[in-house]
Amino acid sequence: MRKNVLVLGGKGKTGKRVVEVLKQMGHNVRIGSRSENPAFDWDNSETWTPALEGMDAVYITFQPDLAVPGALEAIEGLTKVATQQGVKKLVLLSGKGEREAELCEQVVINCGLDYTIVRASWFNQNFSESFFLDPIQHGFVALPKAHTKVPYVDARDIAAVATEALLKEEHNGEIYELTGPRFLTFAEIMDEIAKATQREIVFTPISLPAYTKMLREQGVPEDYVWLIDYLFTEVLDNPDNQVITGDVEKVLGRKPIDFSDFVKETAATGVWNQAVTS
């Protein structure tokens, strides 16, 4: 049965992959973005009703993160409009080990609609499509918490799980915690990328205050600096995140994508070797 699905953040790391899979399966997909028609803008609640109208299910991603101030109120408002518009199912992308994100989860859980919560570890694609890409291209990466081990998960696995949750009732009421199959430190990651790209990438451990100072000096917006500080302080070292789960395999019936496979595929695209002119 063909479904009408709204994908909020439909041009982001997981959202664009959810859109791709749903379209391949023949479902009607509406991308929730300020540049779409109808537009969707988290900062303008008047756009929410037109975007939600006629939708059976919604994939919710909140930018930049559910932990930021204002996210809880936005999720509360959205779930109310979704209920009014007759939406039947909500799938929320959340973060593992984020207390603030769990408050947003409770809003979705208690809103009266069918739901699935997808808690994800940090993404592989943070190194190819996000804030770690630029330093890798320059060949000089300085990061705090250098020895913390993280079970990075691939955005393709997150999207595959989210798509299953959007389409199948068996996932209603479930909370899935998605990780990759092994732990990696930043140093190990840079070593893998360096070998795959045949480049020298210098990795330097630094303190968190030094890192946030560097971001400010580079002109990074203060709300983003706050988020980075929160993620490195509250999330990266959280014991809840020092766990490898089997939920990707539970939902998809296959093992999660390994970081080494992600690195090989990404290196072949040349994104890490692009000449940096800035």
XYZ file of N, CA and C in Angstrom:
834
model
N 0.839 -1.197 0.000
C 0.000 0.000 0.000
C 0.878 1.253 0.000
N 0.628 2.135 -0.942
C 1.421 3.352 -1.062
C 1.076 4.323 0.069
N 2.120 4.895 0.689
C 1.896 5.822 1.788
C 2.403 7.213 1.437
N 1.819 8.205 2.114
C 2.267 9.582 1.999
C 3.131 9.897 3.211
N 4.404 10.190 2.973
C 5.352 10.363 4.072
C 6.036 11.728 3.966
N 6.007 12.467 5.057
C 6.745 13.717 5.161
C 8.088 13.433 5.823
N 9.163 13.833 5.165
C 10.504 13.629 5.704
C 11.081 14.992 6.072
N 11.069 15.293 7.356
C 11.641 16.563 7.824
C 13.167 16.456 7.805
N 13.808 17.489 7.308
C 15.250 17.390 7.097
C 15.544 16.455 5.948
N 14.691 16.510 4.931
C 14.793 15.572 3.809
C 15.979 15.775 2.900
N 16.817 16.763 3.232
C 18.054 16.970 2.468
C 19.287 16.770 3.353
N 19.054 16.297 4.587
C 20.147 16.066 5.533
C 20.744 14.679 5.401
N 21.644 14.358 6.305
C 22.418 13.121 6.194
C 21.540 11.871 6.190
N 20.590 11.780 7.113
C 19.703 10.601 7.107
C 18.463 10.858 6.267
N 17.941 12.096 6.319
C 16.697 12.397 5.619
C 16.753 12.145 4.131
N 17.844 12.551 3.483
C 17.928 12.373 2.031
C 17.977 10.893 1.662
N 18.520 10.092 2.582
C 18.580 8.652 2.323
C 17.228 7.988 2.564
N 16.468 8.482 3.540
C 15.106 8.003 3.747
C 14.255 8.332 2.516
N 14.390 9.549 2.013
C 13.646 9.963 0.812
C 13.960 9.038 -0.351
N 15.232 8.752 -0.540
C 15.656 7.913 -1.665
C 15.046 6.516 -1.577
N 15.105 5.919 -0.387
C 14.575 4.555 -0.222
C 13.062 4.532 -0.416
N 12.361 5.499 0.176
C 10.899 5.538 0.042
C 10.472 5.715 -1.414
N 11.167 6.576 -2.131
C 10.823 6.796 -3.544
C 11.075 5.542 -4.369
N 12.168 4.844 -4.075
C 12.468 3.601 -4.783
C 11.374 2.562 -4.560
N 10.736 2.615 -3.394
C 9.669 1.677 -3.053
C 8.303 2.131 -3.576
N 8.256 3.306 -4.190
C 7.024 3.772 -4.805
C 6.103 4.574 -3.910
N 6.593 5.024 -2.761
C 5.753 5.813 -1.869
C 5.796 7.293 -2.251
N 4.760 8.017 -1.844
C 4.705 9.457 -2.086
C 5.481 10.165 -0.978
N 6.490 10.926 -1.345
C 7.365 11.558 -0.367
C 7.286 13.078 -0.493
N 7.104 13.718 0.636
C 7.165 15.173 0.698
C 8.388 15.545 1.531
N 9.268 16.352 0.967
C 10.485 16.776 1.668
C 10.179 17.993 2.514
N 10.467 17.888 3.808
C 10.260 19.002 4.720
C 11.482 19.895 4.745
N 11.406 21.012 4.026
C 12.547 21.917 3.909
C 12.030 23.308 3.582
N 12.788 24.320 3.959
C 12.374 25.698 3.681
C 12.334 25.990 2.190
N 13.098 25.230 1.411
C 13.170 25.489 -0.031
C 12.131 24.722 -0.836
N 11.308 23.909 -0.164
C 10.308 23.100 -0.859
C 8.962 23.830 -0.906
N 8.049 23.281 -1.701
C 6.680 23.802 -1.783
C 5.700 22.649 -1.606
N 4.943 22.575 -0.478
C 4.932 23.563 0.594
C 6.227 23.535 1.413
N 6.608 24.688 1.895
C 7.831 24.794 2.683
C 7.591 24.297 4.104
N 8.670 23.860 4.753
C 8.611 23.546 6.178
C 9.773 24.243 6.843
N 9.476 25.012 7.886
C 10.498 25.764 8.602
C 10.246 25.603 10.099
N 11.208 25.008 10.807
C 11.061 24.834 12.253
C 10.838 26.161 12.966
N 11.355 27.245 12.406
C 11.244 28.563 13.036
C 9.961 29.296 12.680
N 9.123 28.681 11.849
C 7.852 29.303 11.448
C 6.742 28.263 11.508
N 6.034 28.239 12.631
C 5.010 27.202 12.846
C 3.846 27.302 11.863
N 3.707 28.429 11.188
C 2.644 28.554 10.198
C 2.880 27.660 8.985
N 4.109 27.199 8.803
C 4.403 26.304 7.675
C 4.090 24.851 7.993
N 3.841 24.547 9.262
C 3.723 23.148 9.649
C 2.443 22.495 9.129
N 1.320 23.184 9.239
C 0.046 22.595 8.815
C 0.033 22.244 7.332
N 0.413 23.153 6.422
C 0.433 22.781 5.002
C 1.359 21.602 4.703
N 2.503 21.539 5.400
C 3.451 20.450 5.152
C 2.912 19.108 5.642
N 2.152 19.125 6.738
C 1.631 17.890 7.325
C 0.315 17.434 6.708
N -0.331 18.301 5.989
C -1.651 17.979 5.432
C -1.577 16.777 4.497
N -2.427 15.787 4.745
C -2.513 14.619 3.881
C -1.445 13.563 4.106
N -0.621 13.736 5.132
C 0.472 12.786 5.371
C 0.032 11.646 6.288
N 0.490 10.433 5.972
C 0.224 9.262 6.813
C 1.269 9.122 7.916
N 2.505 9.466 7.577
C 3.614 9.269 8.524
C 4.623 10.397 8.362
N 5.384 10.643 9.435
C 6.390 11.710 9.424
C 7.688 11.201 10.028
N 8.780 11.450 9.322
C 10.116 11.214 9.860
C 10.616 12.552 10.388
N 10.906 12.603 11.685
C 11.257 13.859 12.342
C 12.743 13.902 12.650
N 13.440 14.837 12.017
C 14.794 15.181 12.433
C 14.786 16.665 12.768
N 15.433 17.014 13.863
C 15.452 18.412 14.295
C 16.872 18.942 14.205
N 17.010 20.082 13.520
C 18.330 20.690 13.355
C 18.514 21.864 14.312
N 19.708 21.986 14.925
C 20.858 21.100 14.717
C 20.849 19.858 15.596
N 20.031 19.840 16.651
C 20.029 18.700 17.566
C 18.874 18.871 18.544
N 18.311 17.755 18.993
C 17.205 17.810 19.957
C 17.627 18.369 21.307
N 18.924 18.494 21.536
C 19.400 18.987 22.827
C 19.354 20.507 22.936
N 19.225 21.210 21.807
C 19.364 22.668 21.854
C 18.110 23.318 22.452
N 18.260 24.486 23.070
C 17.101 25.210 23.605
C 16.068 25.472 22.512
N 14.799 25.240 22.851
C 13.716 25.448 21.900
C 13.253 24.189 21.199
N 14.066 23.134 21.232
C 13.703 21.891 20.544
C 12.464 21.254 21.166
N 12.414 21.217 22.490
C 11.281 20.577 23.170
C 9.971 21.254 22.797
N 9.960 22.579 22.820
C 8.735 23.313 22.477
C 8.342 23.074 21.020
N 9.326 22.982 20.153
C 9.040 22.739 18.738
C 8.433 21.352 18.526
N 8.979 20.357 19.198
C 8.447 18.993 19.054
C 7.033 18.924 19.631
N 6.798 19.614 20.737
C 5.444 19.657 21.311
C 4.457 20.269 20.320
N 4.847 21.360 19.709
C 3.973 22.020 18.746
C 3.723 21.172 17.515
N 4.763 20.534 17.029
C 4.627 19.721 15.824
C 3.704 18.530 16.050
N 3.853 17.857 17.187
C 3.010 16.680 17.435
C 1.532 17.061 17.530
N 1.259 18.246 18.064
C -0.132 18.713 18.132
C -0.708 18.935 16.746
N 0.071 19.579 15.889
C -0.392 19.822 14.513
C -0.533 18.505 13.760
N 0.417 17.587 13.963
C 0.344 16.286 13.295
C -0.931 15.544 13.690
N -1.271 15.601 14.969
C -2.498 14.956 15.445
C -3.724 15.592 14.799
N -3.737 16.921 14.733
C -4.857 17.637 14.120
C -5.010 17.296 12.638
N -3.911 17.030 11.969
C -3.926 16.743 10.538
C -4.155 15.262 10.217
N -4.338 14.454 11.231
C -4.654 13.044 10.998
C -3.469 12.159 10.674
N -2.258 12.622 10.994
C -1.072 11.777 10.815
C -1.186 10.563 11.730
N -0.777 9.410 11.234
C -0.941 8.178 12.008
C 0.345 7.719 12.705
N 1.497 8.059 12.131
C 2.758 7.492 12.657
C 3.863 8.545 12.648
N 4.628 8.590 13.747
C 5.783 9.468 13.859
C 7.025 8.617 14.127
N 8.091 8.907 13.405
C 9.385 8.280 13.674
C 10.357 9.404 13.989
N 10.883 9.400 15.212
C 11.761 10.471 15.685
C 13.210 10.008 15.708
N 14.078 10.757 15.031
C 15.506 10.506 15.139
C 16.021 11.222 16.375
N 16.601 10.446 17.287
C 17.096 10.990 18.536
C 18.561 10.608 18.705
N 19.168 11.097 19.781
C 20.571 10.799 20.036
C 20.730 9.900 21.238
N 21.675 8.974 21.160
C 21.934 8.092 22.297
C 22.595 8.874 23.417
N 22.073 8.702 24.625
C 22.700 9.285 25.789
C 22.501 10.775 25.952
N 21.481 11.340 25.310
C 21.204 12.776 25.435
C 19.950 12.975 26.287
N 20.112 13.488 27.493
C 18.964 13.658 28.393
C 17.916 14.594 27.783
N 18.378 15.689 27.193
C 17.432 16.642 26.594
C 16.655 16.008 25.451
N 17.330 15.186 24.672
C 16.654 14.504 23.575
C 15.582 13.551 24.096
N 15.841 12.932 25.239
C 14.871 11.998 25.806
C 13.598 12.708 26.260
N 13.696 13.982 26.629
C 12.489 14.761 26.940
C 11.631 14.925 25.685
N 12.291 15.147 24.548
C 11.560 15.246 23.284
C 10.943 13.905 22.903
N 11.666 12.835 23.190
C 11.121 11.506 22.928
C 9.815 11.299 23.691
N 9.775 11.732 24.951
C 8.582 11.537 25.772
C 7.374 12.269 25.193
N 7.616 13.414 24.581
C 6.519 14.142 23.926
C 5.920 13.290 22.814
N 6.776 12.697 22.002
C 6.303 11.853 20.897
C 5.621 10.594 21.438
N 6.213 9.988 22.450
C 5.670 8.756 23.031
C 4.271 8.978 23.607
N 4.056 10.152 24.186
C 2.785 10.425 24.882
C 1.784 11.233 24.067
N 2.038 11.423 22.780
C 1.153 12.293 21.985
C -0.100 11.585 21.484
N -0.159 10.263 21.632
C -1.348 9.538 21.213
C -1.261 8.917 19.839
N -0.214 9.200 19.084
C -0.029 8.611 17.756
C 0.901 7.405 17.846
N 0.859 6.545 16.826
C 1.848 5.477 16.740
C 3.224 6.113 16.578
N 4.223 5.474 17.144
C 5.557 6.075 17.089
C 6.638 4.999 17.102
N 7.814 5.390 16.622
C 9.048 4.638 16.835
C 10.137 5.660 17.120
N 10.957 5.385 18.130
C 12.095 6.245 18.456
C 13.362 5.577 17.934
N 14.158 6.322 17.181
C 15.423 5.817 16.649
C 16.555 6.628 17.277
N 17.216 6.033 18.265
C 18.357 6.685 18.911
C 19.634 6.238 18.212
N 20.372 7.198 17.694
C 21.564 6.855 16.920
C 22.837 7.313 17.611
N 23.871 6.509 17.479
C 25.204 6.929 17.874
C 25.697 7.961 16.859
N 26.905 8.479 17.064
C 27.457 9.447 16.099
C 27.590 8.786 14.731
N 27.433 9.593 13.681
C 27.373 9.076 12.313
C 28.765 8.928 11.688
N 28.922 7.901 10.860
C 30.112 7.828 9.997
C 30.219 9.088 9.142
N 29.075 9.547 8.648
C 29.053 10.646 7.683
C 29.439 11.994 8.300
N 29.604 12.053 9.630
C 30.149 13.281 10.219
C 31.542 13.585 9.668
N 32.212 12.546 9.170
C 33.573 12.726 8.652
C 33.600 12.996 7.147
N 32.456 12.896 6.496
C 32.428 13.110 5.040
C 31.420 14.159 4.596
N 30.443 14.479 5.459
C 29.392 15.408 5.051
C 29.126 16.476 6.106
N 30.010 16.571 7.100
C 29.681 17.447 8.217
C 30.932 18.120 8.758
N 30.918 18.432 10.057
C 31.899 19.353 10.621
C 33.326 18.838 10.664
N 33.560 17.530 10.491
C 34.925 17.023 10.492
C 35.551 16.998 9.087
N 34.767 17.255 8.051
C 35.259 17.124 6.675
C 36.358 18.128 6.346
N 36.124 19.385 6.681
C 37.066 20.431 6.306
C 38.475 20.198 6.875
N 38.599 19.889 8.171
C 39.946 19.607 8.695
C 40.612 18.411 8.018
N 39.824 17.384 7.688
C 40.392 16.211 7.007
C 40.931 16.618 5.640
N 40.188 17.433 4.908
C 40.649 17.899 3.601
C 41.944 18.696 3.726
N 42.071 19.484 4.809
C 43.291 20.255 5.030
C 44.450 19.382 5.496
N 44.135 18.192 6.042
C 45.183 17.298 6.511
C 45.644 17.558 7.927
N 44.914 18.428 8.645
C 45.264 18.736 10.033
C 43.994 18.690 10.883
N 43.894 17.699 11.740
C 42.692 17.505 12.549
C 43.062 17.601 14.019
N 42.452 18.541 14.728
C 42.665 18.693 16.168
C 41.322 18.544 16.868
N 41.219 17.563 17.765
C 39.949 17.295 18.433
C 40.176 16.910 19.890
N 39.216 17.245 20.753
C 39.285 16.796 22.151
C 38.783 15.363 22.293
N 38.895 14.845 23.502
C 38.423 13.481 23.812
C 39.034 12.460 22.844
N 40.321 12.589 22.630
C 40.993 11.815 21.581
C 40.906 10.310 21.777
N 40.824 9.868 23.031
C 40.882 8.426 23.287
C 39.507 7.816 23.583
N 38.471 8.633 23.496
C 37.124 8.102 23.719
C 36.718 7.208 22.558
N 36.200 6.039 22.874
C 35.801 5.084 21.833
C 34.304 5.215 21.555
N 33.954 5.323 20.280
C 32.569 5.534 19.856
C 32.181 4.462 18.828
N 30.984 3.854 18.955
C 30.527 2.880 17.958
C 29.766 3.588 16.823
N 30.507 4.267 15.953
C 29.893 5.062 14.885
C 28.963 4.218 14.026
N 27.824 4.826 13.657
C 26.812 4.127 12.862
C 26.669 4.841 11.524
N 26.400 4.077 10.487
C 26.290 4.650 9.146
C 24.900 5.237 8.914
N 24.855 6.394 8.271
C 23.573 7.057 7.998
C 22.662 6.192 7.128
N 23.250 5.333 6.317
C 22.436 4.431 5.494
C 21.695 3.409 6.351
N 22.343 2.948 7.417
C 21.675 2.023 8.329
C 20.551 2.729 9.093
N 20.828 3.969 9.528
C 19.786 4.735 10.218
C 18.588 4.929 9.313
N 18.847 5.310 8.065
C 17.753 5.543 7.115
C 16.973 4.269 6.832
N 17.669 3.156 6.742
C 16.989 1.882 6.475
C 16.080 1.494 7.636
N 16.566 1.681 8.864
C 15.751 1.382 10.045
C 14.561 2.340 10.116
N 14.799 3.624 9.877
C 13.715 4.608 9.919
C 12.644 4.296 8.888
N 13.061 3.880 7.703
C 12.101 3.542 6.649
C 11.245 2.352 7.052
N 11.881 1.319 7.605
C 11.117 0.165 8.102
C 10.100 0.609 9.150
N 10.519 1.485 10.043
C 9.636 1.954 11.116
C 8.473 2.765 10.573
N 8.733 3.567 9.544
C 7.681 4.392 8.948
C 6.599 3.546 8.276
N 6.996 2.396 7.749
C 6.092 1.624 6.902
C 5.437 0.432 7.592
N 6.027 -0.075 8.674
C 5.546 -1.335 9.245
C 5.070 -1.167 10.686
N 3.875 -1.658 10.966
C 3.266 -1.516 12.284
C 4.017 -2.280 13.373
N 4.774 -3.294 12.981
C 5.468 -4.116 13.991
C 6.489 -3.312 14.792
N 6.846 -2.146 14.284
C 7.824 -1.314 14.977
C 7.176 -0.255 15.866
N 5.852 -0.235 15.893
C 5.156 0.746 16.729
C 5.516 0.551 18.202
N 5.797 1.667 18.883
C 6.099 1.619 20.307
C 7.507 1.184 20.658
N 8.350 0.988 19.641
C 9.713 0.519 19.890
C 10.680 1.696 20.013
N 11.729 1.486 20.809
C 12.860 2.397 20.874
C 14.084 1.613 20.427
N 14.631 1.997 19.291
C 15.809 1.312 18.765
C 17.059 2.161 19.009
N 18.115 1.517 19.465
C 19.390 2.199 19.683
C 20.384 1.655 18.660
N 20.805 2.529 17.761
C 21.598 2.096 16.616
C 23.065 2.455 16.792
N 23.922 1.457 16.630
C 25.368 1.654 16.663
C 25.993 0.880 15.518
N 27.258 1.198 15.266
C 28.029 0.369 14.366
C 28.518 -0.875 15.088
N 29.323 -1.707 14.401
C 29.731 -2.992 14.976
C 30.966 -2.949 15.859
N 31.669 -1.776 15.941
C 32.888 -1.718 16.756
C 33.171 -0.286 17.205
N 34.035 -0.186 18.207
C 34.422 1.117 18.744
C 35.640 1.664 18.003
N 35.670 3.003 17.870
C 36.813 3.661 17.236
C 37.123 4.963 17.948
N 38.414 5.276 18.074
C 38.824 6.589 18.571
C 39.049 7.513 17.379
N 39.154 8.810 17.649
C 39.432 9.762 16.570
C 40.761 9.436 15.893
N 41.764 9.061 16.675
C 43.075 8.744 16.101
C 42.980 7.556 15.150
N 42.228 6.529 15.557
C 42.062 5.345 14.699
C 41.321 5.700 13.417
N 40.336 6.582 13.530
C 39.568 7.011 12.356
C 40.466 7.737 11.361
N 41.249 8.680 11.858
C 42.118 9.441 10.955
C 43.161 8.535 10.303
N 43.610 7.530 11.037
C 44.561 6.572 10.474
C 43.921 5.787 9.330
N 42.681 5.361 9.514
C 41.996 4.621 8.456
C 41.775 5.485 7.220
N 41.358 6.731 7.432
C 41.107 7.634 6.305
C 42.416 7.956 5.587
N 43.483 8.171 6.350
C 44.785 8.478 5.752
C 45.268 7.327 4.863
N 45.124 6.108 5.357
C 45.561 4.947 4.569
C 44.718 4.779 3.310
N 43.402 4.981 3.438
C 42.508 4.792 2.290
C 42.718 5.858 1.218
N 43.107 7.057 1.650
C 43.287 8.163 0.704
C 44.743 8.351 0.304
N 45.630 7.571 0.936
C 47.074 7.684 0.683
C 47.557 9.117 0.896
N 47.065 9.709 1.971
C 47.449 11.064 2.351
C 47.968 11.065 3.779
N 48.706 12.110 4.096
C 49.095 12.307 5.489
C 48.051 13.188 6.160
N 47.469 12.691 7.233
C 46.529 13.470 8.031
C 47.084 13.539 9.447
N 47.455 14.737 9.860
C 48.031 14.931 11.177
C 46.904 15.097 12.199
N 46.890 14.227 13.190
C 45.876 14.316 14.241
C 46.517 14.788 15.538
N 45.930 15.826 16.134
C 46.450 16.396 17.367
C 45.369 16.422 18.441
N 45.567 15.720 19.555
C 44.607 15.824 20.671
C 44.719 17.201 21.325
N 43.595 17.847 21.589
C 43.597 19.132 22.285
C 42.505 19.112 23.349
N 42.542 20.084 24.240
C 41.522 20.178 25.283
C 40.226 20.727 24.688
N 39.115 20.459 25.353
C 37.828 20.973 24.884
C 37.794 22.508 24.903
N 38.293 23.186 25.972
C 38.314 24.656 25.935
C 39.127 25.206 24.762
N 40.241 24.554 24.438
C 41.057 24.996 23.306
C 40.304 24.805 21.994
N 39.545 23.714 21.912
C 38.785 23.430 20.685
C 37.667 24.448 20.482
N 36.906 24.727 21.540
C 35.815 25.689 21.393
C 36.370 27.095 21.137
N 37.522 27.414 21.718
C 38.170 28.711 21.448
C 38.541 28.806 19.969
N 39.059 27.728 19.425
C 39.430 27.688 18.011
C 38.202 27.881 17.118
N 37.080 27.235 17.490
C 35.856 27.382 16.707
C 35.383 28.833 16.704
N 35.436 29.473 17.867
C 35.019 30.877 17.954
C 35.917 31.767 17.104
N 37.204 31.488 17.127
C 38.148 32.281 16.331
C 37.905 32.102 14.831
N 37.344 30.955 14.470
C 37.022 30.697 13.061
C 35.670 31.282 12.658
N 34.994 31.929 13.627
C 33.718 32.560 13.314
C 32.518 31.635 13.370
N 32.676 30.475 14.014
C 31.557 29.540 14.137
C 30.505 30.168 15.057
N 29.216 30.117 14.668
C 28.151 30.718 15.478
C 28.137 30.175 16.907
N 27.763 31.024 17.855
C 27.825 30.669 19.269
C 26.910 29.506 19.613
N 25.739 29.403 18.983
C 24.843 28.283 19.293
C 25.437 26.953 18.840
N 26.211 26.984 17.758
C 26.873 25.767 17.293
C 28.012 25.388 18.238
N 28.752 26.405 18.711
C 29.833 26.154 19.675
C 29.248 25.532 20.948
N 28.094 26.048 21.382
C 27.425 25.497 22.567
C 27.087 24.021 22.346
N 26.584 23.707 21.155
C 26.196 22.329 20.863
C 27.410 21.407 20.862
N 28.483 21.846 20.237
C 29.704 21.039 20.215
C 30.193 20.778 21.637
N 30.189 21.820 22.457
C 30.621 21.678 23.847
C 29.722 20.679 24.580
N 28.423 20.767 24.349
C 27.468 19.842 24.978
C 27.733 18.400 24.531
N 27.902 18.203 23.233
C 28.072 16.852 22.711
C 29.356 16.212 23.231
N 30.441 16.988 23.282
C 31.701 16.440 23.769
C 31.687 16.244 25.285
N 30.929 17.071 25.994
C 30.907 16.993 27.456
C 29.912 15.962 27.969
N 28.686 16.015 27.437
C 27.592 15.212 27.987
C 27.353 13.891 27.250
N 27.719 13.835 25.984
C 27.305 12.696 25.160
C 28.453 11.738 24.872
N 29.593 12.287 24.443
C 30.672 11.420 23.962
C 31.167 10.463 25.042
N 31.272 10.953 26.284
C 31.770 10.116 27.381
C 30.665 9.443 28.183
N 29.433 9.610 27.771
C 28.312 9.033 28.495
C 28.412 7.502 28.477
N 28.354 6.855 29.656
C 28.439 5.386 29.684
C 27.378 4.701 28.822
N 26.226 5.362 28.653
C 25.177 4.776 27.808
C 25.638 4.619 26.369
N 26.633 5.410 25.976
C 27.108 5.361 24.602
C 28.298 4.430 24.418
N 28.780 3.852 25.508
C 29.903 2.912 25.426
C 29.376 1.483 25.280
N 28.372 1.355 24.432
C 27.706 0.062 24.254
C 27.469 -0.177 22.764
N 27.710 -1.396 22.329
C 27.349 -1.789 20.962
C 26.066 -2.593 21.041
N 25.060 -2.164 20.291
C 23.765 -2.847 20.310
C 23.590 -3.712 19.070
N 22.575 -4.541 19.102
C 22.264 -5.376 17.937
C 21.004 -4.924 17.221
N 20.592 -3.666 17.434
C 19.292 -3.236 16.910
C 19.267 -3.071 15.393
N 20.393 -2.710 14.782
C 20.418 -2.630 13.308
C 20.129 -4.004 12.728
N 20.805 -5.017 13.254
C 20.593 -6.380 12.763
C 19.190 -6.880 13.116
N 18.695 -6.489 14.274
C 17.352 -6.895 14.699
C 16.292 -6.404 13.717
N 16.422 -5.166 13.267
C 15.416 -4.585 12.379
C 15.645 -4.980 10.924
N 16.902 -4.962 10.497
C 17.200 -5.141 9.065
C 17.569 -6.568 8.683
N 17.878 -7.402 9.676
C 18.243 -8.779 9.364
C 19.631 -8.915 8.760
N 20.460 -7.901 8.948
C 21.854 -7.937 8.479
C 22.711 -7.134 9.443
N 24.002 -7.359 9.360
C 24.908 -6.638 10.243
C 25.033 -5.170 9.801
N 25.328 -4.264 10.733
C 25.518 -2.865 10.352
C 26.752 -2.675 9.487
N 26.749 -1.617 8.708
C 27.881 -1.287 7.849
C 29.094 -0.958 8.714
N 30.229 -1.569 8.412
C 31.447 -1.332 9.179
C 32.097 -0.022 8.730
N 32.772 0.644 9.667
C 33.407 1.924 9.356
C 34.429 1.776 8.233
N 35.137 0.669 8.190
C 36.133 0.460 7.133
C 35.487 0.430 5.755
N 34.308 -0.171 5.651
C 33.590 -0.188 4.363
C 33.152 1.219 3.974
N 32.690 1.988 4.971
C 32.340 3.387 4.720
C 33.553 4.156 4.220
N 34.703 3.943 4.839
C 35.914 4.665 4.453
C 36.326 4.316 3.022
N 36.303 3.032 2.664
C 36.687 2.614 1.306
C 35.778 3.265 0.265
N 34.487 3.215 0.514
C 33.522 3.770 -0.449
C 33.660 5.288 -0.553
N 33.852 5.928 0.590
C 33.953 7.388 0.589
C 35.259 7.850 -0.037
N 36.335 7.145 0.239
C 37.626 7.500 -0.358
C 37.557 7.438 -1.877
N 36.799 6.476 -2.389
C 36.681 6.322 -3.846
C 35.968 7.503 -4.501
N 35.182 8.249 -3.728
C 34.485 9.417 -4.298
C 35.419 10.611 -4.457
N 36.549 10.596 -3.748
C 37.500 11.692 -3.834
C 37.201 12.875 -2.934
N 36.132 12.784 -2.113
C 35.741 13.933 -1.311
C 36.834 14.345 -0.320
N 37.593 13.378 0.179
C 38.643 13.690 1.148
C 39.919 14.208 0.477
N 39.993 14.078 -0.854
C 41.176 14.522 -1.587
C 40.946 15.825 -2.339
N 39.755 16.395 -2.187
C 39.462 17.615 -2.923
C 40.402 18.737 -2.492
N 40.893 19.464 -3.489
C 41.789 20.578 -3.196
C 41.053 21.642 -2.398
N 41.673 22.104 -1.341
C 41.084 23.119 -0.485
C 41.714 24.455 -0.835
N 40.885 25.383 -1.286
C 41.405 26.678 -1.729
C 41.255 27.761 -0.695
N 40.393 27.521 0.315
C 40.160 28.571 1.316
C 41.288 28.618 2.331
